[in-house]
PDB file of C-alpha atoms in Angstrom:
ATOM      1  CA  MET A1141      48.586  21.126 -63.966  1.00  0.00           C
ATOM      2  CA  ALA A1142      45.347  19.413 -63.027  1.00  0.00           C
ATOM      3  CA  ARG A1143      42.997  17.907 -65.580  1.00  0.00           C
ATOM      4  CA  ILE A1144      39.982  20.265 -65.827  1.00  0.00           C
ATOM      5  CA  VAL A1145      36.768  18.537 -66.877  1.00  0.00           C
ATOM      6  CA  ALA A1146      33.421  20.193 -67.554  1.00  0.00           C
ATOM      7  CA  GLU A1147      30.779  19.294 -64.983  1.00  0.00           C
ATOM      8  CA  GLU A1148      28.523  17.556 -67.503  1.00  0.00           C
ATOM      9  CA  ASP A1149      31.344  15.167 -68.473  1.00  0.00           C
ATOM     10  CA  ALA A1150      32.977  14.669 -65.082  1.00  0.00           C
ATOM     11  CA  LEU A1151      30.743  12.419 -62.992  1.00  0.00           C
ATOM     12  CA  GLU A1152      32.188   8.988 -63.794  1.00  0.00           C
ATOM     13  CA  GLU A1153      35.828  10.059 -63.666  1.00  0.00           C
ATOM     14  CA  ALA A1154      35.339  11.993 -60.437  1.00  0.00           C
ATOM     15  CA  CYS A1155      33.707   8.961 -58.812  1.00  0.00           C
ATOM     16  CA  ARG A1156      36.538   6.682 -59.924  1.00  0.00           C
ATOM     17  CA  ARG A1157      39.164   8.983 -58.478  1.00  0.00           C
ATOM     18  CA  LEU A1158      37.282   9.516 -55.210  1.00  0.00           C
ATOM     19  CA  ALA A1159      36.683   5.772 -54.794  1.00  0.00           C
ATOM     20  CA  ALA A1160      40.445   5.257 -55.213  1.00  0.00           C
ATOM     21  CA  GLY A1161      41.172   7.676 -52.343  1.00  0.00           C
ATOM     22  CA  GLU A1162      42.160  10.644 -54.504  1.00  0.00           C
ATOM     23  CA  PRO A1163      40.871  14.131 -53.612  1.00  0.00           C
ATOM     24  CA  VAL A1164      39.054  15.973 -56.417  1.00  0.00           C
ATOM     25  CA  ALA A1165      38.174  19.668 -56.591  1.00  0.00           C
ATOM     26  CA  ILE A1166      34.444  20.028 -57.177  1.00  0.00           C
ATOM     27  CA  PRO A1167      32.044  22.961 -57.541  1.00  0.00           C
ATOM     28  CA  THR A1168      29.376  23.634 -54.947  1.00  0.00           C
ATOM     29  CA  GLU A1169      27.002  26.557 -54.668  1.00  0.00           C
ATOM     30  CA  THR A1170      29.243  28.151 -52.001  1.00  0.00           C
ATOM     31  CA  VAL A1171      32.891  27.763 -53.073  1.00  0.00           C
ATOM     32  CA  TYR A1172      34.861  25.015 -54.773  1.00  0.00           C
ATOM     33  CA  GLY A1173      35.623  22.189 -52.386  1.00  0.00           C
ATOM     34  CA  LEU A1174      38.581  19.830 -52.171  1.00  0.00           C
ATOM     35  CA  ALA A1175      36.607  16.624 -51.800  1.00  0.00           C
ATOM     36  CA  ALA A1176      37.610  13.190 -50.520  1.00  0.00           C
ATOM     37  CA  ASP A1177      35.804  10.152 -49.143  1.00  0.00           C
ATOM     38  CA  ALA A1178      34.856  11.084 -45.563  1.00  0.00           C
ATOM     39  CA  THR A1179      35.073   7.424 -44.487  1.00  0.00           C
ATOM     40  CA  ASP A1180      38.688   7.007 -45.674  1.00  0.00           C
ATOM     41  CA  GLY A1181      41.237   8.449 -43.240  1.00  0.00           C
ATOM     42  CA  THR A1182      44.129   8.347 -45.690  1.00  0.00           C
ATOM     43  CA  ALA A1183      42.098  10.223 -48.321  1.00  0.00           C
ATOM     44  CA  VAL A1184      41.086  12.845 -45.739  1.00  0.00           C
ATOM     45  CA  ALA A1185      44.697  13.220 -44.595  1.00  0.00           C
ATOM     46  CA  ARG A1186      45.589  13.934 -48.217  1.00  0.00           C
ATOM     47  CA  ILE A1187      43.257  16.979 -48.104  1.00  0.00           C
ATOM     48  CA  PHE A1188      45.317  18.475 -45.277  1.00  0.00           C
ATOM     49  CA  GLU A1189      48.523  17.676 -47.150  1.00  0.00           C
ATOM     50  CA  ILE A1190      47.358  19.327 -50.381  1.00  0.00           C
ATOM     51  CA  LYS A1191      46.100  22.473 -48.669  1.00  0.00           C
ATOM     52  CA  GLY A1192      49.453  22.934 -46.897  1.00  0.00           C
ATOM     53  CA  ARG A1193      50.302  23.981 -43.324  1.00  0.00           C
ATOM     54  CA  PRO A1194      47.368  21.849 -42.185  1.00  0.00           C
ATOM     55  CA  ARG A1195      45.626  21.943 -38.824  1.00  0.00           C
ATOM     56  CA  PHE A1196      43.333  19.255 -37.544  1.00  0.00           C
ATOM     57  CA  ASN A1197      40.109  21.233 -37.395  1.00  0.00           C
ATOM     58  CA  PRO A1198      36.767  19.563 -38.084  1.00  0.00           C
ATOM     59  CA  LEU A1199      35.685  19.230 -41.704  1.00  0.00           C
ATOM     60  CA  ILE A1200      32.169  19.324 -43.104  1.00  0.00           C
ATOM     61  CA  ALA A1201      30.806  15.981 -44.272  1.00  0.00           C
ATOM     62  CA  HIS A1202      28.717  16.565 -47.388  1.00  0.00           C
ATOM     63  CA  VAL A1203      25.765  14.250 -47.975  1.00  0.00           C
ATOM     64  CA  ALA A1204      23.487  13.454 -50.906  1.00  0.00           C
ATOM     65  CA  ASP A1205      20.162  13.557 -49.060  1.00  0.00           C
ATOM     66  CA  MET A1206      18.402  13.267 -45.708  1.00  0.00           C
ATOM     67  CA  ALA A1207      18.632   9.484 -45.731  1.00  0.00           C
ATOM     68  CA  MET A1208      22.423   9.622 -45.811  1.00  0.00           C
ATOM     69  CA  ALA A1209      22.474  12.428 -43.248  1.00  0.00           C
ATOM     70  CA  GLY A1210      20.251  10.453 -40.873  1.00  0.00           C
ATOM     71  CA  SER A1211      22.623   7.493 -41.008  1.00  0.00           C
ATOM     72  CA  ILE A1212      25.486   9.725 -39.853  1.00  0.00           C
ATOM     73  CA  ALA A1213      23.961  12.079 -37.256  1.00  0.00           C
ATOM     74  CA  VAL A1214      21.089  12.258 -34.767  1.00  0.00           C
ATOM     75  CA  PHE A1215      18.460  14.762 -35.903  1.00  0.00           C
ATOM     76  CA  THR A1216      16.168  16.554 -33.458  1.00  0.00           C
ATOM     77  CA  PRO A1217      12.827  17.901 -34.716  1.00  0.00           C
ATOM     78  CA  LEU A1218      14.400  21.359 -34.941  1.00  0.00           C
ATOM     79  CA  ALA A1219      17.344  20.073 -36.957  1.00  0.00           C
ATOM     80  CA  SER A1220      14.978  18.254 -39.302  1.00  0.00           C
ATOM     81  CA  ARG A1221      12.956  21.441 -39.781  1.00  0.00           C
ATOM     82  CA  LEU A1222      16.061  23.420 -40.707  1.00  0.00           C
ATOM     83  CA  ALA A1223      17.268  20.746 -43.104  1.00  0.00           C
ATOM     84  CA  GLY A1224      13.844  20.643 -44.709  1.00  0.00           C
ATOM     85  CA  ALA A1225      13.867  24.392 -45.244  1.00  0.00           C
ATOM     86  CA  PHE A1226      17.470  24.963 -46.360  1.00  0.00           C
ATOM     87  CA  TRP A1227      18.749  21.706 -47.846  1.00  0.00           C
ATOM     88  CA  PRO A1228      20.112  21.367 -50.407  1.00  0.00           C
ATOM     89  CA  GLY A1229      21.882  24.661 -49.810  1.00  0.00           C
ATOM     90  CA  PRO A1230      24.544  26.592 -47.899  1.00  0.00           C
ATOM     91  CA  LEU A1231      23.580  25.557 -44.356  1.00  0.00           C
ATOM     92  CA  THR A1232      25.779  23.254 -42.280  1.00  0.00           C
ATOM     93  CA  LEU A1233      24.286  21.606 -39.200  1.00  0.00           C
ATOM     94  CA  VAL A1234      26.462  20.389 -36.324  1.00  0.00           C
ATOM     95  CA  LEU A1235      24.758  17.411 -34.696  1.00  0.00           C
ATOM     96  CA  PRO A1236      25.628  14.418 -32.481  1.00  0.00           C
ATOM     97  CA  VAL A1237      27.399  11.790 -34.561  1.00  0.00           C
ATOM     98  CA  ARG A1238      25.827   8.342 -34.629  1.00  0.00           C
ATOM     99  CA  GLU A1239      27.806   5.371 -33.378  1.00  0.00           C
ATOM    100  CA  GLY A1240      28.915   3.351 -36.386  1.00  0.00           C
ATOM    101  CA  SER A1241      28.412   6.281 -38.763  1.00  0.00           C
ATOM    102  CA  GLY A1242      31.544   5.374 -40.705  1.00  0.00           C
ATOM    103  CA  ILE A1243      32.802   8.973 -40.645  1.00  0.00           C
ATOM    104  CA  HIS A1244      36.560   8.960 -40.021  1.00  0.00           C
ATOM    105  CA  PRO A1245      37.755  10.699 -36.814  1.00  0.00           C
ATOM    106  CA  LEU A1246      39.913  13.076 -38.876  1.00  0.00           C
ATOM    107  CA  VAL A1247      36.675  14.591 -40.214  1.00  0.00           C
ATOM    108  CA  THR A1248      35.212  15.211 -36.740  1.00  0.00           C
ATOM    109  CA  ALA A1249      38.604  16.067 -35.161  1.00  0.00           C
ATOM    110  CA  GLY A1250      37.792  13.586 -32.404  1.00  0.00           C
ATOM    111  CA  LEU A1251      34.594  15.375 -31.345  1.00  0.00           C
ATOM    112  CA  ASP A1252      31.277  13.653 -30.626  1.00  0.00           C
ATOM    113  CA  THR A1253      29.538  15.886 -33.170  1.00  0.00           C
ATOM    114  CA  VAL A1254      29.692  16.034 -36.951  1.00  0.00           C
ATOM    115  CA  ALA A1255      29.126  18.962 -39.329  1.00  0.00           C
ATOM    116  CA  LEU A1256      26.771  18.004 -42.172  1.00  0.00           C
ATOM    117  CA  ARG A1257      25.714  19.776 -45.357  1.00  0.00           C
ATOM    118  CA  ASN A1258      23.666  18.747 -48.377  1.00  0.00           C
ATOM    119  CA  PRO A1259      25.033  20.690 -51.371  1.00  0.00           C
ATOM    120  CA  ARG A1260      23.250  21.459 -54.617  1.00  0.00           C
ATOM    121  CA  GLY A1261      24.203  20.335 -58.085  1.00  0.00           C
ATOM    122  CA  PHE A1262      27.289  18.338 -58.933  1.00  0.00           C
ATOM    123  CA  GLY A1263      28.264  17.782 -55.302  1.00  0.00           C
ATOM    124  CA  ALA A1264      25.000  16.013 -54.521  1.00  0.00           C
ATOM    125  CA  ARG A1265      25.176  13.965 -57.723  1.00  0.00           C
ATOM    126  CA  VAL A1266      28.709  12.706 -57.158  1.00  0.00           C
ATOM    127  CA  ILE A1267      27.954  11.815 -53.515  1.00  0.00           C
ATOM    128  CA  ALA A1268      24.828   9.912 -54.551  1.00  0.00           C
ATOM    129  CA  ARG A1269      26.724   7.995 -57.251  1.00  0.00           C
ATOM    130  CA  LEU A1270      29.665   7.260 -54.941  1.00  0.00           C
ATOM    131  CA  GLY A1271      27.329   6.235 -52.119  1.00  0.00           C
ATOM    132  CA  ARG A1272      29.544   7.799 -49.450  1.00  0.00           C
ATOM    133  CA  PRO A1273      29.758  11.252 -47.819  1.00  0.00           C
ATOM    134  CA  LEU A1274      32.517  13.608 -48.899  1.00  0.00           C
ATOM    135  CA  ALA A1275      34.707  15.785 -46.708  1.00  0.00           C
ATOM    136  CA  ALA A1276      35.221  18.974 -48.717  1.00  0.00           C
ATOM    137  CA  PRO A1277      36.873  22.071 -47.237  1.00  0.00           C
ATOM    138  CA  SER A1278      37.513  24.975 -49.578  1.00  0.00           C
ATOM    139  CA  ALA A1279      39.793  24.130 -52.504  1.00  0.00           C
ATOM    140  CA  ASN A1280      42.618  26.518 -51.717  1.00  0.00           C
ATOM    141  CA  THR A1281      45.990  26.662 -50.028  1.00  0.00           C
ATOM    142  CA  SER A1282      45.511  27.288 -46.322  1.00  0.00           C
ATOM    143  CA  GLY A1283      45.271  31.024 -45.651  1.00  0.00           C
ATOM    144  CA  ARG A1284      44.446  31.999 -49.220  1.00  0.00           C
ATOM    145  CA  ILE A1285      41.141  33.188 -50.675  1.00  0.00           C
ATOM    146  CA  SER A1286      38.628  30.424 -51.370  1.00  0.00           C
ATOM    147  CA  GLY A1287      38.350  29.515 -55.036  1.00  0.00           C
ATOM    148  CA  THR A1288      35.025  30.301 -56.700  1.00  0.00           C
ATOM    149  CA  SER A1289      35.988  29.145 -60.207  1.00  0.00           C
ATOM    150  CA  ALA A1290      37.888  26.231 -61.707  1.00  0.00           C
ATOM    151  CA  GLY A1291      40.535  28.631 -62.973  1.00  0.00           C
ATOM    152  CA  ALA A1292      41.169  30.034 -59.512  1.00  0.00           C
ATOM    153  CA  VAL A1293      41.486  26.543 -58.067  1.00  0.00           C
ATOM    154  CA  ASN A1294      43.849  25.509 -60.857  1.00  0.00           C
ATOM    155  CA  ALA A1295      46.081  28.545 -60.328  1.00  0.00           C
ATOM    156  CA  ASP A1296      46.382  27.672 -56.638  1.00  0.00           C
ATOM    157  CA  LEU A1297      46.277  23.866 -56.397  1.00  0.00           C
ATOM    158  CA  GLY A1298      46.655  22.712 -59.992  1.00  0.00           C
ATOM    159  CA  ASP A1299      50.121  21.278 -59.464  1.00  0.00           C
ATOM    160  CA  ARG A1300      48.976  19.293 -56.397  1.00  0.00           C
ATOM    161  CA  ILE A1301      45.764  17.618 -57.564  1.00  0.00           C
ATOM    162  CA  GLY A1302      44.784  15.468 -60.515  1.00  0.00           C
ATOM    163  CA  MET A1303      41.300  16.708 -61.379  1.00  0.00           C
ATOM    164  CA  ILE A1304      39.174  19.832 -61.152  1.00  0.00           C
ATOM    165  CA  VAL A1305      35.498  19.684 -62.084  1.00  0.00           C
ATOM    166  CA  ASP A1306      34.507  22.905 -63.850  1.00  0.00           C
ATOM    167  CA  GLY A1307      31.003  24.000 -62.896  1.00  0.00           C
ATOM    168  CA  GLY A1308      31.550  27.652 -63.737  1.00  0.00           C
ATOM    169  CA  PRO A1309      31.538  30.417 -61.128  1.00  0.00           C
ATOM    170  CA  THR A1310      29.940  29.390 -57.839  1.00  0.00           C
ATOM    171  CA  ARG A1311      26.518  30.788 -57.111  1.00  0.00           C
ATOM    172  CA  VAL A1312      26.928  31.835 -53.476  1.00  0.00           C
ATOM    173  CA  GLY A1313      30.660  32.523 -53.383  1.00  0.00           C
ATOM    174  CA  LEU A1314      30.694  32.441 -49.572  1.00  0.00           C
ATOM    175  CA  GLU A1315      31.125  29.446 -47.302  1.00  0.00           C
ATOM    176  CA  SER A1316      28.083  27.919 -45.663  1.00  0.00           C
ATOM    177  CA  THR A1317      26.508  29.150 -42.452  1.00  0.00           C
ATOM    178  CA  ILE A1318      27.284  26.707 -39.637  1.00  0.00           C
ATOM    179  CA  VAL A1319      24.739  26.172 -36.871  1.00  0.00           C
ATOM    180  CA  LYS A1320      24.982  23.786 -33.936  1.00  0.00           C
ATOM    181  CA  VAL A1321      21.686  22.278 -32.805  1.00  0.00           C
ATOM    182  CA  GLU A1322      21.449  21.418 -29.099  1.00  0.00           C
ATOM    183  CA  GLY A1323      17.902  20.280 -28.365  1.00  0.00           C
ATOM    184  CA  ASP A1324      15.792  23.399 -28.859  1.00  0.00           C
ATOM    185  CA  ARG A1325      18.825  25.733 -28.882  1.00  0.00           C
ATOM    186  CA  LEU A1326      20.683  27.019 -31.922  1.00  0.00           C
ATOM    187  CA  LEU A1327      24.271  28.269 -31.756  1.00  0.00           C
ATOM    188  CA  LEU A1328      25.852  30.179 -34.631  1.00  0.00           C
ATOM    189  CA  LEU A1329      29.345  28.785 -35.154  1.00  0.00           C
ATOM    190  CA  ARG A1330      30.112  30.556 -38.424  1.00  0.00           C
ATOM    191  CA  PRO A1331      28.136  33.114 -40.423  1.00  0.00           C
ATOM    192  CA  GLY A1332      27.894  32.310 -44.106  1.00  0.00           C
ATOM    193  CA  GLY A1333      25.662  31.940 -47.134  1.00  0.00           C
ATOM    194  CA  ILE A1334      22.338  32.022 -45.266  1.00  0.00           C
ATOM    195  CA  ALA A1335      21.474  35.006 -43.099  1.00  0.00           C
ATOM    196  CA  ALA A1336      20.808  34.429 -39.409  1.00  0.00           C
ATOM    197  CA  GLU A1337      17.416  36.086 -39.753  1.00  0.00           C
ATOM    198  CA  GLU A1338      16.314  33.527 -42.336  1.00  0.00           C
ATOM    199  CA  ILE A1339      17.282  30.691 -40.028  1.00  0.00           C
ATOM    200  CA  GLU A1340      15.523  32.273 -37.044  1.00  0.00           C
ATOM    201  CA  ALA A1341      12.347  32.756 -39.085  1.00  0.00           C
ATOM    202  CA  VAL A1342      12.184  29.026 -39.810  1.00  0.00           C
ATOM    203  CA  ALA A1343      13.379  27.854 -36.396  1.00  0.00           C
ATOM    204  CA  GLY A1344      11.206  30.148 -34.302  1.00  0.00           C
ATOM    205  CA  VAL A1345      14.064  30.546 -31.822  1.00  0.00           C
ATOM    206  CA  ARG A1346      16.931  32.997 -31.486  1.00  0.00           C
ATOM    207  CA  LEU A1347      20.276  32.077 -32.998  1.00  0.00           C
ATOM    208  CA  GLU A1348      22.740  32.380 -30.127  1.00  0.00           C
ATOM    209  CA  ARG A1349      26.252  33.765 -30.522  1.00  0.00           C
ATOM    210  CA  GLY A1350      29.414  33.409 -28.468  1.00  0.00           C
ATOM    211  CA  ALA A1351      30.410  29.787 -29.096  1.00  0.00           C
ATOM    212  CA  SER A1352      33.795  28.818 -27.681  1.00  0.00           C
ATOM    213  CA  GLY A1353      36.256  26.101 -28.597  1.00  0.00           C
ATOM    214  CA  VAL A1354      36.471  24.304 -31.928  1.00  0.00           C
ATOM    215  CA  GLN A1355      33.149  22.822 -32.908  1.00  0.00           C
ATOM    216  CA  ALA A1356      33.252  23.345 -36.657  1.00  0.00           C
ATOM    217  CA  PRO A1357      35.442  24.758 -39.429  1.00  0.00           C
ATOM    218  CA  GLY A1358      36.312  28.448 -39.190  1.00  0.00           C
ATOM    219  CA  MET A1359      36.733  28.547 -35.394  1.00  0.00           C
ATOM    220  CA  LEU A1360      39.811  28.755 -33.192  1.00  0.00           C
ATOM    221  CA  ALA A1361      41.575  25.416 -32.829  1.00  0.00           C
ATOM    222  CA  SER A1362      41.108  23.495 -29.590  1.00  0.00           C
ATOM    223  CA  HIS A1363      41.675  19.799 -30.009  1.00  0.00           C
ATOM    224  CA  TYR A1364      40.752  16.632 -28.164  1.00  0.00           C
ATOM    225  CA  ALA A1365      43.068  15.715 -25.294  1.00  0.00           C
ATOM    226  CA  PRO A1366      42.997  12.250 -23.689  1.00  0.00           C
ATOM    227  CA  ASP A1367      42.440  11.788 -19.961  1.00  0.00           C
ATOM    228  CA  ALA A1368      45.957  10.385 -19.627  1.00  0.00           C
ATOM    229  CA  PRO A1369      48.807  12.933 -19.670  1.00  0.00           C
ATOM    230  CA  VAL A1370      50.732  12.997 -22.942  1.00  0.00           C
ATOM    231  CA  ARG A1371      54.543  13.111 -22.918  1.00  0.00           C
ATOM    232  CA  LEU A1372      56.098  14.266 -26.176  1.00  0.00           C
ATOM    233  CA  ASN A1373      59.422  13.378 -27.838  1.00  0.00           C
ATOM    234  CA  ALA A1374      59.998  10.570 -25.361  1.00  0.00           C
ATOM    235  CA  ASP A1375      63.348   8.730 -25.461  1.00  0.00           C
ATOM    236  CA  ARG A1376      62.219   5.856 -23.220  1.00  0.00           C
ATOM    237  CA  VAL A1377      59.008   4.394 -21.826  1.00  0.00           C
ATOM    238  CA  ARG A1378      58.470   4.950 -18.112  1.00  0.00           C
ATOM    239  CA  PRO A1379      56.694   2.443 -15.846  1.00  0.00           C
ATOM    240  CA  GLY A1380      52.929   2.340 -16.437  1.00  0.00           C
ATOM    241  CA  GLU A1381      53.002   4.259 -19.718  1.00  0.00           C
ATOM    242  CA  ALA A1382      51.430   3.405 -23.059  1.00  0.00           C
ATOM    243  CA  LEU A1383      53.420   4.181 -26.207  1.00  0.00           C
ATOM    244  CA  LEU A1384      52.344   6.036 -29.340  1.00  0.00           C
ATOM    245  CA  ALA A1385      55.048   4.943 -31.762  1.00  0.00           C
ATOM    246  CA  PHE A1386      56.143   6.142 -35.191  1.00  0.00           C
ATOM    247  CA  GLY A1387      58.310   4.387 -37.756  1.00  0.00           C
ATOM    248  CA  PRO A1388      60.240   1.106 -37.616  1.00  0.00           C
ATOM    249  CA  ARG A1389      62.519   1.795 -34.625  1.00  0.00           C
ATOM    250  CA  ARG A1390      61.430   1.848 -30.967  1.00  0.00           C
ATOM    251  CA  ILE A1391      62.658   3.952 -28.076  1.00  0.00           C
ATOM    252  CA  ALA A1392      64.201   2.413 -24.975  1.00  0.00           C
ATOM    253  CA  ASN A1393      62.035   0.188 -22.771  1.00  0.00           C
ATOM    254  CA  ALA A1394      59.246   0.004 -25.392  1.00  0.00           C
ATOM    255  CA  ASP A1395      58.678  -3.659 -24.543  1.00  0.00           C
ATOM    256  CA  ALA A1396      57.498  -2.596 -21.066  1.00  0.00           C
ATOM    257  CA  ALA A1397      54.735  -0.312 -22.368  1.00  0.00           C
ATOM    258  CA  VAL A1398      51.183  -1.085 -21.228  1.00  0.00           C
ATOM    259  CA  LYS A1399      50.166  -0.968 -24.899  1.00  0.00           C
ATOM    260  CA  VAL A1400      51.932   0.075 -28.113  1.00  0.00           C
ATOM    261  CA  LEU A1401      50.232   1.491 -31.209  1.00  0.00           C
ATOM    262  CA  ASN A1402      52.245   2.659 -34.207  1.00  0.00           C
ATOM    263  CA  LEU A1403      50.980   5.605 -36.238  1.00  0.00           C
ATOM    264  CA  SER A1404      52.873   4.269 -39.256  1.00  0.00           C
ATOM    265  CA  GLN A1405      55.315   1.376 -39.158  1.00  0.00           C
ATOM    266  CA  ARG A1406      56.879   2.574 -42.416  1.00  0.00           C
ATOM    267  CA  GLY A1407      57.115   6.205 -41.266  1.00  0.00           C
ATOM    268  CA  ASP A1408      54.455   7.546 -43.640  1.00  0.00           C
ATOM    269  CA  LEU A1409      53.102  10.862 -42.329  1.00  0.00           C
ATOM    270  CA  LYS A1410      49.867  10.601 -44.305  1.00  0.00           C
ATOM    271  CA  GLU A1411      49.129   7.214 -42.731  1.00  0.00           C
ATOM    272  CA  ALA A1412      50.137   8.633 -39.347  1.00  0.00           C
ATOM    273  CA  ALA A1413      47.705  11.525 -39.703  1.00  0.00           C
ATOM    274  CA  ALA A1414      44.890   9.152 -40.607  1.00  0.00           C
ATOM    275  CA  ASN A1415      45.599   7.017 -37.508  1.00  0.00           C
ATOM    276  CA  LEU A1416      46.264   9.752 -34.957  1.00  0.00           C
ATOM    277  CA  PHE A1417      42.864  10.277 -33.322  1.00  0.00           C
ATOM    278  CA  ALA A1418      41.896   6.619 -33.264  1.00  0.00           C
ATOM    279  CA  HIS A1419      45.247   5.598 -31.765  1.00  0.00           C
ATOM    280  CA  LEU A1420      45.114   8.255 -29.055  1.00  0.00           C
ATOM    281  CA  LEU A1421      41.603   7.152 -28.101  1.00  0.00           C
ATOM    282  CA  ALA A1422      42.624   3.494 -27.989  1.00  0.00           C
ATOM    283  CA  LEU A1423      45.685   4.179 -25.838  1.00  0.00           C
ATOM    284  CA  ASP A1424      43.664   6.379 -23.514  1.00  0.00           C
ATOM    285  CA  ALA A1425      41.229   3.510 -22.966  1.00  0.00           C
ATOM    286  CA  VAL A1426      43.830   1.153 -21.435  1.00  0.00           C
ATOM    287  CA  GLY A1427      44.173   3.148 -18.209  1.00  0.00           C
ATOM    288  CA  ALA A1428      47.879   3.928 -18.535  1.00  0.00           C
ATOM    289  CA  LYS A1429      49.533   6.489 -16.264  1.00  0.00           C
ATOM    290  CA  ALA A1430      50.551   8.490 -19.330  1.00  0.00           C
ATOM    291  CA  ILE A1431      51.003   8.200 -23.080  1.00  0.00           C
ATOM    292  CA  ALA A1432      54.604   8.505 -24.242  1.00  0.00           C
ATOM    293  CA  VAL A1433      54.978   9.723 -27.817  1.00  0.00           C
ATOM    294  CA  GLU A1434      57.986   8.976 -29.973  1.00  0.00           C
ATOM    295  CA  PRO A1435      59.493  11.896 -31.933  1.00  0.00           C
ATOM    296  CA  ILE A1436      57.690  12.651 -35.213  1.00  0.00           C
ATOM    297  CA  PRO A1437      59.238  14.701 -38.046  1.00  0.00           C
ATOM    298  CA  ALA A1438      57.820  18.216 -38.357  1.00  0.00           C
ATOM    299  CA  ALA A1439      57.861  18.385 -42.163  1.00  0.00           C
ATOM    300  CA  GLY A1440      54.685  18.214 -44.269  1.00  0.00           C
ATOM    301  CA  LEU A1441      51.816  16.592 -42.409  1.00  0.00           C
ATOM    302  CA  GLY A1442      54.156  16.173 -39.456  1.00  0.00           C
ATOM    303  CA  GLU A1443      53.514  19.831 -38.651  1.00  0.00           C
ATOM    304  CA  ALA A1444      49.826  19.115 -38.127  1.00  0.00           C
ATOM    305  CA  ILE A1445      50.514  15.912 -36.209  1.00  0.00           C
ATOM    306  CA  ASN A1446      52.910  17.682 -33.859  1.00  0.00           C
ATOM    307  CA  ASP A1447      50.527  20.611 -33.477  1.00  0.00           C
ATOM    308  CA  ARG A1448      47.745  18.221 -32.468  1.00  0.00           C
ATOM    309  CA  LEU A1449      49.964  16.334 -30.048  1.00  0.00           C
ATOM    310  CA  ALA A1450      51.248  19.562 -28.484  1.00  0.00           C
ATOM    311  CA  ARG A1451      47.657  20.563 -27.733  1.00  0.00           C
ATOM    312  CA  ALA A1452      46.958  17.129 -26.304  1.00  0.00           C
ATOM    313  CA  ALA A1453      49.994  17.528 -24.036  1.00  0.00           C
ATOM    314  CA  ALA A1454      49.177  21.071 -22.905  1.00  0.00           C
ATOM    315  CA  PRO A1455      48.701  21.725 -19.151  1.00  0.00           C
ATOM    316  CA  ARG A1456      45.233  20.824 -17.909  1.00  0.00           C
ATOM    317  CA  GLN A1457      43.337  23.575 -16.124  1.00  0.00           C
ATOM    318  CA  ASP A1458      41.669  21.097 -13.811  1.00  0.00           C
ATOM    319  CA  SER A1459      44.857  19.410 -12.602  1.00  0.00           C
ATOM    320  CA  GLY A1460      47.814  21.524 -13.624  1.00  0.00           C
ATOM    321  CA  GLU A1461      49.296  18.409 -15.243  1.00  0.00           C
ATOM    322  CA  LYS A1462      51.983  19.339 -17.751  1.00  0.00           C
ATOM    323  CA  GLY A1463      51.987  15.974 -19.489  1.00  0.00           C
ATOM    324  CA  SER A1464      55.627  16.127 -20.534  1.00  0.00           C
TER     325      SER A1464
END
């Protein structure tokens, strides 16, 4: 089982593990989070692996203060007002991500926005000491109840993680409220630990409902698809195609591909997950007729990788392109 360490004794060890790319379960005021360095794609991929049956939905990037938040996202006056009123606390703001933010694409799920939260207590302290934001979805197996105590986390994930920081029962016990800020508009993406009325009282504008598509955690999945059609489980490269490869062996005619990028030369699914979004974007940028994708095992993180690729290859409403 995991090593459980009291919050007051855990800071240095937690930072060492996080800096080494190891996820750590930490207490926040909402629920316990499974935290990893949000700038390290392999560490973030490990979160999905630990939680099981993963899906590439956006994750919240947790920050230590407004200075760190401002280096990651673009704040409007309204967003700054909300952060000033509710941070640190259970409010997540979805904002345009800054170029060069350092946030890994697995955290944003390839979107041009990022979900940010400034937690209270141990979470803020460990982020400040580490000097990097943390991705931290709830510390539970996918589909199970979120853990609100170290014991609950240990019973669920204790055989899959090395350390749980024990901060006692969480204060809020409900995930954060997620709000997207678009200029002077506010869109409620997920209700949570702060009531909509409280947010509206500070903002002076109505909190709109009815968001569609995946823009934050807790919403229906709808993932980034490149402009180029995507052809799955390819057995050869066709003229004009780019190739998204996997493992040490290539399919027929790979040498003729416009460009080849390998998710993992050694066939490591965790490395492949970390590279997926960046590689798709890079291949899309070369102007190929299509992106051929070599077969990828469906076990473990391969389930999430194949799920993401299937959505990328789905028929396009604007063109009817099947992409396969």
